[in-house]
Short mmCIF file of C-alpha atoms in Angstrom, two decimals:
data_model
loop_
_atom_site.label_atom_id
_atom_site.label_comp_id
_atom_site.label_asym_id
_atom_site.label_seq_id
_atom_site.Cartn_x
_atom_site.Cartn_y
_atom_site.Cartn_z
CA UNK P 1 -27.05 7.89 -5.93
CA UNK P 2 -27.22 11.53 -5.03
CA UNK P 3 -24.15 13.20 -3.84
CA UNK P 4 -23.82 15.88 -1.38
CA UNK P 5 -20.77 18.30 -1.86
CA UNK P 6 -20.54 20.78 1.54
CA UNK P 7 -17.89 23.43 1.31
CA UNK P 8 -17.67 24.44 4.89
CA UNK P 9 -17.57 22.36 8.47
CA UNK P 10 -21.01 23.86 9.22
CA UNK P 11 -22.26 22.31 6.36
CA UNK P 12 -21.08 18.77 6.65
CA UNK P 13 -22.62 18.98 10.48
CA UNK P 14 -25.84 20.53 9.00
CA UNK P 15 -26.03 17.34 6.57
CA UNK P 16 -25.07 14.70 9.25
CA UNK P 17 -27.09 15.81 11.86
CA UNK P 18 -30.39 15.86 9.62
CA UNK P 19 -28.95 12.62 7.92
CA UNK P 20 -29.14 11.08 11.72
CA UNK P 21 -32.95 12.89 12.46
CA UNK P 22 -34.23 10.88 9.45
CA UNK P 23 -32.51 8.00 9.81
CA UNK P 24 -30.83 7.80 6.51
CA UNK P 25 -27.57 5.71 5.74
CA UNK P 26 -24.76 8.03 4.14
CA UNK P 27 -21.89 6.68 2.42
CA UNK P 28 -19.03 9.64 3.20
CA UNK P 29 -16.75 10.05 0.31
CA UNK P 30 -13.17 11.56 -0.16
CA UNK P 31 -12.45 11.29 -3.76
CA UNK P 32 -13.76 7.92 -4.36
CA UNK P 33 -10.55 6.10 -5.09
CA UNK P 34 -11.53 3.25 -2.90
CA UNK P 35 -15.30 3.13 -2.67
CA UNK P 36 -14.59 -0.71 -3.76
CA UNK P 37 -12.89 -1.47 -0.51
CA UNK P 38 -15.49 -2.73 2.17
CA UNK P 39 -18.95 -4.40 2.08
CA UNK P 40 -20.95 -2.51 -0.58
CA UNK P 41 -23.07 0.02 1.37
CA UNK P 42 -27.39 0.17 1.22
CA UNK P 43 -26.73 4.28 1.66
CA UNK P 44 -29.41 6.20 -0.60
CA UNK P 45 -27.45 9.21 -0.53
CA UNK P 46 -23.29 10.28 -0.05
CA UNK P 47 -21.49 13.24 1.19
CA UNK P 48 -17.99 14.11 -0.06
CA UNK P 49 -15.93 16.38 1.43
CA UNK P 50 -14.17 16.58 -2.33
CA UNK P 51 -15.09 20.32 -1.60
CA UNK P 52 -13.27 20.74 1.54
CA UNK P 53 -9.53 21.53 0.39
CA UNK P 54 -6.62 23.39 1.01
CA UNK P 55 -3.52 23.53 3.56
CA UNK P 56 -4.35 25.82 6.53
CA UNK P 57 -1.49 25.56 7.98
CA UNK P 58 2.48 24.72 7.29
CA UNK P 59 5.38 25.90 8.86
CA UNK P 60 8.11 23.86 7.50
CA UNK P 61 10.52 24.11 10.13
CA UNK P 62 8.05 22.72 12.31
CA UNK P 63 7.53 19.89 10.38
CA UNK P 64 4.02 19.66 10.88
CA UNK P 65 1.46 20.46 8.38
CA UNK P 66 -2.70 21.00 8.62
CA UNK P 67 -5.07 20.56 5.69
CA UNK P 68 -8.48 20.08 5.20
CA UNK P 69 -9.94 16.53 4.47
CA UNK P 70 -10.86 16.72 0.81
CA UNK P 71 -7.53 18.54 0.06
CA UNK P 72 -5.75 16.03 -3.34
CA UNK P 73 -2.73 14.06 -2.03
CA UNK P 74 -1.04 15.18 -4.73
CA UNK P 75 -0.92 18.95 -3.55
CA UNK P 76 0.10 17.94 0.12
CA UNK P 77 2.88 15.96 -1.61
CA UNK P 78 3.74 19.08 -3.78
CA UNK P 79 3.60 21.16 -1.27
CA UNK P 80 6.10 19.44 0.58
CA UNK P 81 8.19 18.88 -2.02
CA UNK P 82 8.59 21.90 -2.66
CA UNK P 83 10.16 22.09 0.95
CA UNK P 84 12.28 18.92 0.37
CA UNK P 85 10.30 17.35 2.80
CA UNK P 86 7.53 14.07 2.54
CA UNK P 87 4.97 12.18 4.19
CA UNK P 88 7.19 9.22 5.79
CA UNK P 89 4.96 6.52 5.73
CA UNK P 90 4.80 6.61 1.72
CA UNK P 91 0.99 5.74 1.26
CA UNK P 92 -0.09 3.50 -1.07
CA UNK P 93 -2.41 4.89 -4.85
CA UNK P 94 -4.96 2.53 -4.73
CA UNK P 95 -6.04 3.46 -8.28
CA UNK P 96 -4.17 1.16 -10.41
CA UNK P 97 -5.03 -1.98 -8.14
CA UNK P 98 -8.78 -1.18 -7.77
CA UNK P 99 -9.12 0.55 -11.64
CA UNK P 100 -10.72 3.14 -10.17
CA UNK P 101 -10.92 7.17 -10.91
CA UNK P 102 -11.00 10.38 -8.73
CA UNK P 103 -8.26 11.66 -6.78
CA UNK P 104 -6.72 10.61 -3.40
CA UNK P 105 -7.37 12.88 -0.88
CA UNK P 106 -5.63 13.76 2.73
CA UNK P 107 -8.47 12.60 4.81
CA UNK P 108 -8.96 9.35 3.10
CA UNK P 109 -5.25 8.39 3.35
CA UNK P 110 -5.79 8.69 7.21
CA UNK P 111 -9.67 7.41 7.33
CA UNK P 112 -7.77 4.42 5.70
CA UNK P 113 -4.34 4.19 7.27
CA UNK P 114 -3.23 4.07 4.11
CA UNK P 115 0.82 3.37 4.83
CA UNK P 116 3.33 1.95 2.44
CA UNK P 117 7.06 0.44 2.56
CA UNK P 118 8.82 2.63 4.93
CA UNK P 119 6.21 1.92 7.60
CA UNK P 120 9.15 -0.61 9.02
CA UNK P 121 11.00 2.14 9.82
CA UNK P 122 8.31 5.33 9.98
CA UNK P 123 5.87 3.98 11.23
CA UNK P 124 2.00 3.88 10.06
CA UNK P 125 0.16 6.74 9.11
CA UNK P 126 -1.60 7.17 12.11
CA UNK P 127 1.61 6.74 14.05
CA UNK P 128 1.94 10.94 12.11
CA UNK P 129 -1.52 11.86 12.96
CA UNK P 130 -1.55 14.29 15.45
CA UNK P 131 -5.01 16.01 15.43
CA UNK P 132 -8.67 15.96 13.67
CA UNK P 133 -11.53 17.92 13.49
CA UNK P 134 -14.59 15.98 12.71
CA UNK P 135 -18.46 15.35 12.51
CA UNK P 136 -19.60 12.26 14.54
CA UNK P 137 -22.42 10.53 13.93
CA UNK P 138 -25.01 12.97 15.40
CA UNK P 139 -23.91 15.82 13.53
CA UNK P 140 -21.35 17.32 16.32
CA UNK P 141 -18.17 18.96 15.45
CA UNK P 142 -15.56 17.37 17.13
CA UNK P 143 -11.80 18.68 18.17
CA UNK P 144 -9.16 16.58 19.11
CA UNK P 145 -5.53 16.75 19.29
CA UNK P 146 -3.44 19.22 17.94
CA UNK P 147 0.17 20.84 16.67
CA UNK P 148 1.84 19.33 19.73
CA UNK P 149 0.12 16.39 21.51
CA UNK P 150 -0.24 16.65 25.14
CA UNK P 151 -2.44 14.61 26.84
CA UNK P 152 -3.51 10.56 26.37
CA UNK P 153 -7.27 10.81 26.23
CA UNK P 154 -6.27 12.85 22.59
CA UNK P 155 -4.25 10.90 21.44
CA UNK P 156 -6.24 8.15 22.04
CA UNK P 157 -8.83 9.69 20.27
CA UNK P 158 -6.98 10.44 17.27
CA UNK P 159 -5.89 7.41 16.39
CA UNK P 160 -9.16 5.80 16.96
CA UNK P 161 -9.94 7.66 13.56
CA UNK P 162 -7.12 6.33 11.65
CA UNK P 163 -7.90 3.43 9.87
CA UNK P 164 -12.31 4.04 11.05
CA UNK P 165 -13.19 4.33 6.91
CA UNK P 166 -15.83 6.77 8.00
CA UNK P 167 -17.90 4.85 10.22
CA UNK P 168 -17.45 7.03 13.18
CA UNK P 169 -17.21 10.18 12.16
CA UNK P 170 -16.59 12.67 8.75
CA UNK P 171 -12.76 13.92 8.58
CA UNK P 172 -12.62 17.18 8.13
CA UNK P 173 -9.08 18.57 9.37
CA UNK P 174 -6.46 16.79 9.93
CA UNK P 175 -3.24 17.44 11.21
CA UNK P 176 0.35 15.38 10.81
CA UNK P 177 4.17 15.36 10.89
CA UNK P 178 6.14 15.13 8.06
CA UNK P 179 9.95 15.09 7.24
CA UNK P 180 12.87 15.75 5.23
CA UNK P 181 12.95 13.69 1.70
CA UNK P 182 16.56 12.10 1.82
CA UNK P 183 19.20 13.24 -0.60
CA UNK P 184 19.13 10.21 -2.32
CA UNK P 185 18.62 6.70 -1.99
CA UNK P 186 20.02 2.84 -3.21
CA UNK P 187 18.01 -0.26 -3.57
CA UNK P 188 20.47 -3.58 -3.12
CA UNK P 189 18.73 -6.39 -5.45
CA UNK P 190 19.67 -9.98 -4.09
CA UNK P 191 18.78 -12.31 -6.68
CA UNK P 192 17.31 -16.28 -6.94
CA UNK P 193 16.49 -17.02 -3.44
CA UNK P 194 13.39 -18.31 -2.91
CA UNK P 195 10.62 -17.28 -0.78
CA UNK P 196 12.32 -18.63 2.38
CA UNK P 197 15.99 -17.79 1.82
CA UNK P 198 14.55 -14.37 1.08
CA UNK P 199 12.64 -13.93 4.86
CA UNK P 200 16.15 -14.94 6.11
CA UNK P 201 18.29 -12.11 4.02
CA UNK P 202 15.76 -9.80 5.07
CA UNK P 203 15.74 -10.69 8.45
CA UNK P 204 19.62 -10.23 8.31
CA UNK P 205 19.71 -6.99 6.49
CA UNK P 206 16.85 -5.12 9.44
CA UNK P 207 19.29 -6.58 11.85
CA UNK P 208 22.20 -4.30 10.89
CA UNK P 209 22.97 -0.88 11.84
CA UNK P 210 22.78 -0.05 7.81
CA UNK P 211 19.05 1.26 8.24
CA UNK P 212 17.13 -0.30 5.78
CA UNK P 213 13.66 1.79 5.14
CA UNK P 214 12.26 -1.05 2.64
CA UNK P 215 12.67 -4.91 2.53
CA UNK P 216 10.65 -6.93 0.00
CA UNK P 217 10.79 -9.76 -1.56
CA UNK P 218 9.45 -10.58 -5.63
CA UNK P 219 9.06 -13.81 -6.54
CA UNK P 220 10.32 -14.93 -10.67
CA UNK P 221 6.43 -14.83 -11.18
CA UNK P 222 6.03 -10.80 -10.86
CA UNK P 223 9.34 -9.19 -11.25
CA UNK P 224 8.66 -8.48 -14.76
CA UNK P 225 6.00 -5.93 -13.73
CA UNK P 226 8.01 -4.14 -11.48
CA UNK P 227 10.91 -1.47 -12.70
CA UNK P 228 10.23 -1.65 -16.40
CA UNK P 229 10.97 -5.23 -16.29
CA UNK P 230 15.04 -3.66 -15.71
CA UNK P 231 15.65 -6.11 -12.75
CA UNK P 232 17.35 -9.47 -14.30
CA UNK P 233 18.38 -12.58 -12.88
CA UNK P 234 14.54 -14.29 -11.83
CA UNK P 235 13.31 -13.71 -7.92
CA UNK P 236 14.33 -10.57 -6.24
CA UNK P 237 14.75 -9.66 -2.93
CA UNK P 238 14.96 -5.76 -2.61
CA UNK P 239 16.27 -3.70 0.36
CA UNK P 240 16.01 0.29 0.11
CA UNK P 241 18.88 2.61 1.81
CA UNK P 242 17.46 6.47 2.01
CA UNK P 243 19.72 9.68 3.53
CA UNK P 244 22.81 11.65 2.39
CA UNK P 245 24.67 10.59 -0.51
CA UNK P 246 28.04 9.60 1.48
CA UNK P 247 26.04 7.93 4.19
CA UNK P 248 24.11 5.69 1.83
CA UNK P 249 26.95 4.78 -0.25
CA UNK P 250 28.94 3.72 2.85
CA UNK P 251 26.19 1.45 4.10
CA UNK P 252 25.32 0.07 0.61
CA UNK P 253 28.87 -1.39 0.28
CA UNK P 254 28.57 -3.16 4.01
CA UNK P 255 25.20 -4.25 3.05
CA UNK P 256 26.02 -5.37 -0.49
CA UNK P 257 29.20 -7.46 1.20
CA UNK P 258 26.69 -9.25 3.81
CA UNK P 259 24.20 -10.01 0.89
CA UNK P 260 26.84 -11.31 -1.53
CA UNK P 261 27.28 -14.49 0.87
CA UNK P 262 23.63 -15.32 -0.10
CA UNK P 263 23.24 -14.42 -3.61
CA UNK P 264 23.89 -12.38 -6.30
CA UNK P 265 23.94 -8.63 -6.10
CA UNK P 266 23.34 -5.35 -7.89
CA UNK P 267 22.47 -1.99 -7.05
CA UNK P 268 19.76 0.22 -7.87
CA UNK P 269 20.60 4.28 -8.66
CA UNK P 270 18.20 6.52 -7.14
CA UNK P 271 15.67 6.94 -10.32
CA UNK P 272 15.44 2.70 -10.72
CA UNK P 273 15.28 2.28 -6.94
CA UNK P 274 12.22 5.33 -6.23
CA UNK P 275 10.08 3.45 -9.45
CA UNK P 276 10.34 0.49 -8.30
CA UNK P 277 9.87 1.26 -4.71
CA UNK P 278 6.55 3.04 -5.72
CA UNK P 279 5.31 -0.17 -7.91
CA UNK P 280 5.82 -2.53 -4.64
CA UNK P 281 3.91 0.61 -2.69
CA UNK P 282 0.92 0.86 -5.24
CA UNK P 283 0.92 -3.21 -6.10
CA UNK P 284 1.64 -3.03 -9.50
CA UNK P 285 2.01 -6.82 -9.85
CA UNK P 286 -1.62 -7.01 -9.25
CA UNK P 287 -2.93 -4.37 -10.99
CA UNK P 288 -4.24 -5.70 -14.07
CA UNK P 289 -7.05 -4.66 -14.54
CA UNK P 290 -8.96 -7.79 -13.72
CA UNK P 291 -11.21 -8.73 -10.80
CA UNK P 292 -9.53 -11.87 -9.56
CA UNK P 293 -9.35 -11.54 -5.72
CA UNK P 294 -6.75 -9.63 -4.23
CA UNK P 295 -5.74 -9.87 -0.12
CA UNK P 296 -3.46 -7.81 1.97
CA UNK P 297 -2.66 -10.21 4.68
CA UNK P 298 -0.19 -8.83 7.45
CA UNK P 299 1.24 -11.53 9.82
CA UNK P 300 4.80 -12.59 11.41
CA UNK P 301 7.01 -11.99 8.90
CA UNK P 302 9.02 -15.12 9.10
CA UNK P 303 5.38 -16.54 8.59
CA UNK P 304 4.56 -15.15 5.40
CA UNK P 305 6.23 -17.29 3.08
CA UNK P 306 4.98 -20.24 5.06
CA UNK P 307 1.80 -18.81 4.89
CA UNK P 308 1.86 -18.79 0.50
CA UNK P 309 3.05 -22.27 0.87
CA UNK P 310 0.68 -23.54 2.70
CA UNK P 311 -2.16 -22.25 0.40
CA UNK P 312 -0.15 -23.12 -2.64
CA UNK P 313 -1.20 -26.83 -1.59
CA UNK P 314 -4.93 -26.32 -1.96
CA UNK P 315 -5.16 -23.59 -4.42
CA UNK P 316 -4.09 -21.51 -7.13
CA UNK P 317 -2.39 -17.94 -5.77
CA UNK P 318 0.13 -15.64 -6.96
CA UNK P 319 2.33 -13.74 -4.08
CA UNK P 320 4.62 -11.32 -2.84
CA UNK P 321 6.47 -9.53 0.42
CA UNK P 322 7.03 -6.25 1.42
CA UNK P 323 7.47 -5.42 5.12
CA UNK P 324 10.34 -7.96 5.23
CA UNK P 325 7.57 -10.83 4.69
CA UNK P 326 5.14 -9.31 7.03
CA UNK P 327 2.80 -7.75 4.53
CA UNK P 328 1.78 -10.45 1.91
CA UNK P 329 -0.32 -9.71 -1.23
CA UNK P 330 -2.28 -12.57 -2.29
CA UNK P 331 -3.80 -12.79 -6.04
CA UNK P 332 -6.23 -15.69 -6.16
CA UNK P 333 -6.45 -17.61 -9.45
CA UNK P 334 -10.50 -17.86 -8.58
CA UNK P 335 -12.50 -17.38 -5.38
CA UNK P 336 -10.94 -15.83 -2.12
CA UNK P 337 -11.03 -19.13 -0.32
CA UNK P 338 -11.58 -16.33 2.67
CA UNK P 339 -11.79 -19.29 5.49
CA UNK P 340 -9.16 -20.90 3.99
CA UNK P 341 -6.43 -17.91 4.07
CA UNK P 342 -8.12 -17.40 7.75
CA UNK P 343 -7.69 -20.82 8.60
CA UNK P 344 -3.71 -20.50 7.58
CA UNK P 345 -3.18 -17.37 9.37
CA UNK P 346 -4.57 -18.24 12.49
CA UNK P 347 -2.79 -21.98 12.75
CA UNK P 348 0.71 -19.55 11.66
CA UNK P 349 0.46 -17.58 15.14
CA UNK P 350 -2.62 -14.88 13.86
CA UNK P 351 -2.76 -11.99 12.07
CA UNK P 352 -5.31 -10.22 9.95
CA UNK P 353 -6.38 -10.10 6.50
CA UNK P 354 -8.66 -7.78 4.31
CA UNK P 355 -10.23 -8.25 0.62
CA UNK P 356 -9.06 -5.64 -1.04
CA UNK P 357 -10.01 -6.12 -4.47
CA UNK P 358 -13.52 -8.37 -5.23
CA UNK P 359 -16.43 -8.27 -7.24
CA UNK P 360 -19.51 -6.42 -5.30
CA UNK P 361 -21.12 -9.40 -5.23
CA UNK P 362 -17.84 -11.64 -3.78
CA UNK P 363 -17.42 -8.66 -1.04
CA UNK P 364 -21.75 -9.33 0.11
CA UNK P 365 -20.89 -12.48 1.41
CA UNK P 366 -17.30 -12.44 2.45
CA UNK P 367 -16.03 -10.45 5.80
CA UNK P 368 -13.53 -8.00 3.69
CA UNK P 369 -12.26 -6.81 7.05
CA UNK P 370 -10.70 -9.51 9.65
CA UNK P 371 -13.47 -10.64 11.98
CA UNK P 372 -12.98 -9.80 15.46
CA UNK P 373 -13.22 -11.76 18.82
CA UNK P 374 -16.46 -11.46 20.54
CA UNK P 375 -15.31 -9.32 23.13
CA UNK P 376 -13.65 -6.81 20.94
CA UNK P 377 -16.45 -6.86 18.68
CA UNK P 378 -18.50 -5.88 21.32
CA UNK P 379 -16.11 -3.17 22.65
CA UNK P 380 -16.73 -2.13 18.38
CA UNK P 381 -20.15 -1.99 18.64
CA UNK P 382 -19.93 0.53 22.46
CA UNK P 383 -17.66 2.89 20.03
CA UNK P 384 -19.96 2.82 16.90
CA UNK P 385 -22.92 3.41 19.49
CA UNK P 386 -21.04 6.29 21.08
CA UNK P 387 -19.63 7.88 17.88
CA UNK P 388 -22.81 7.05 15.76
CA UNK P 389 -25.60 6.12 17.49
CA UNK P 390 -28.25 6.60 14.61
CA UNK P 391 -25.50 4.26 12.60
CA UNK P 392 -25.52 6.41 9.25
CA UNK P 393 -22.16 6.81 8.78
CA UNK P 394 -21.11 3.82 6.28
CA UNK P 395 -22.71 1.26 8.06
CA UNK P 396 -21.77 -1.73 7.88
CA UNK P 397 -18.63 -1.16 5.63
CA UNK P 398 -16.36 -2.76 7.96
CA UNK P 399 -18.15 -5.26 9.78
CA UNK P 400 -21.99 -6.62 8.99
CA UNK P 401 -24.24 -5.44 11.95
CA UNK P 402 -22.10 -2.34 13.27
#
């Protein structure tokens, strides 16, 4: 497949808008590192905006930074670093999980709402997206928000991008908040409670004034891939504690003392607790290198462990929490058994699920992305029409038909 590179916003309109004269499906590219998430695309050509870096504007006692779409995550990140500052909502590599190559970029960490642990107490990433600049569909540049967010119809606007995986328009700018890094940080390891037991502790633990930023739970069957393999003592349910250094060791002792009445406890230092904390956030468990089918289902969290039970019954799957249960990461031993996790989730009080990781052939036929109602597919279809009415941008990554 030929790839177009365009080094300016003129050029990515130029491409789109001749793209949409001749009709021509375009797969739109950041660096790549998740072209395996979705329905594989009939596109004859793609357009990355790989070429379309750099920060253009930070001010870090704003807290806000602006940076073109194809700029590497791992400058932003460096960039703030070097500020002691950080994207809050800690998003995910998708790399290791997906074997795949290139380099994350800024615009396809928002094009995905790409959002790790500490979205139970950040927020997502498009809850930090404040503006875009972008191509639509017919080749229009496109302006919306900004430093400081002031009216509805913007906002609205902006986080209708978040989480679009190019299918209504082509990032090109975007602009978000960011934050100080804390001074240090604590992980509290409760060990051997089962899957249940564990949505209870965590339950407990968000319902203190300690300020947890991470709660997950790691079943016996994938703690060894976590840490090193350091964490001992079979299942382990792990809750993060980020700020000062006398602040965090005041509310690790209360939270240690309310654990210890479930289970045994130890605690993390602030090296142990960040790598393990980024192998939940990039799902090392499941990162094998294999192509066994891999969901991110996000329901109640007091339904999540019912949720793995329930499938345990009819098939063979492999599990485990983050979000304090709400976010569960299925392996399948085989197929995805999509209707059946659909089925579950549904008779559990609803939620969604998306096939993250599946052969090209596996993600043909299955809906990757949760299938919506009628009516709110149809409201889809009025935005795709309105955003993309020649429907070349990615079409039908998402959802068949739109």
């Amino acid at each position: 497949m030929a790839v177009q590179y365009p080094e300016t916003e003129d050029d990515v309109a130029r491409l789109i808008a001749s793209a949409h004269a001749d009709g021509s499906p375009v797969e739109i590219l950041g660096g790549g590192t998740k072209s395996a998430l979705g329905k594989p695309l009939q596109a004859a050509s793609a357009l990355s905006v790989a070429k379309l870096t750099g920060i253009t504007n930070y001010d870090p006692s704003e807290l806000v930074m602006a940076a073109r779409a194809g700029t590497p995550l791992a400058e932003i990140e460096a960039a703030l670093a070097a500020n002691n500052q950080m994207l809050t909502f800690e998003p995910m590599d998708y790399r290791p999980l997906l074997a795949a190559e290139g380099e994350p970029t800024i615009g396809g960490v928002f094009a995905g709402n790409i959002s790790g642990p500490r979205r139970i107490s950040a927020g997502a990433a498009r809850d930090n997206l404040l503006g875009v600049r972008l191509v639509n569909g017919s080749g229009e540049i496109v302006k919306s928000g900004g430093r400081v967010m002031k009216n509805v119809t913007g906002l609205d606007l902006v986080k209708l991008m978040a989480g679009s995986w190019g299918t209504l328009g082509v990032l090109c700018e975007v602009i978000f908040k960011v934050l100080p890094r804390p001074e240090t940080e604590a992980t509290i390891v409760v060990s051997g409670l089962n899957d249940a037991e564990a949505a209870e502790a965590m339950a407990a633990a968000l319902a203190m004034s300690v300020e947890v930023s991470g709660a997950a739970h790691l079943p016996e069957s994938v703690i060894h891939t976590v840490a090193d393999g350091e964490i001992k003592g079979g299942s382990a349910t792990v809750l993060r504690l980020e700020g000062l250094a006398p602040s965090v060791e005041v509310r690790t002792g209360k939270l240690e003392a309310e654990m210890g009445r479930r289970g045994t406890v130890t605690v993390l230092d602030a090296q142990t607790s960040n790598g393990l904390w980024r192998d939940i956030r990039d799902v090392k468990p499941f990162a094998d290198g294999g192509s066994r089918p891999v969901w991110r289902v996000s329901v109640a969290p007091s339904a999540g462990h019912q949720l793995v039970a329930a499938l345990r019954l009819k098939t063979g799957v492999d599990a485990f929490y983050d979000w304090q249960g709400g976010l569960v990461w299925l392996r399948m031993e085989a197929d995805p058994d999509a209707a059946l996790v659909r089925q579950y989730i549904k008779a559990l009080g609803g939620g969604h699920a998306t096939l993250v990781r599946a052969d090209a052939a596996t993600r043909a036929a299955t809906d990757v992305f949760e299938p919506q109602p009628p009516v709110l597919a149809a409201l889809s279809r009025r935005i795709k029409q309105q955003f993309d009415p020649g429907g070349v941008l990615n079409p039908g990554r998402v959802w068949a038909g739109i």
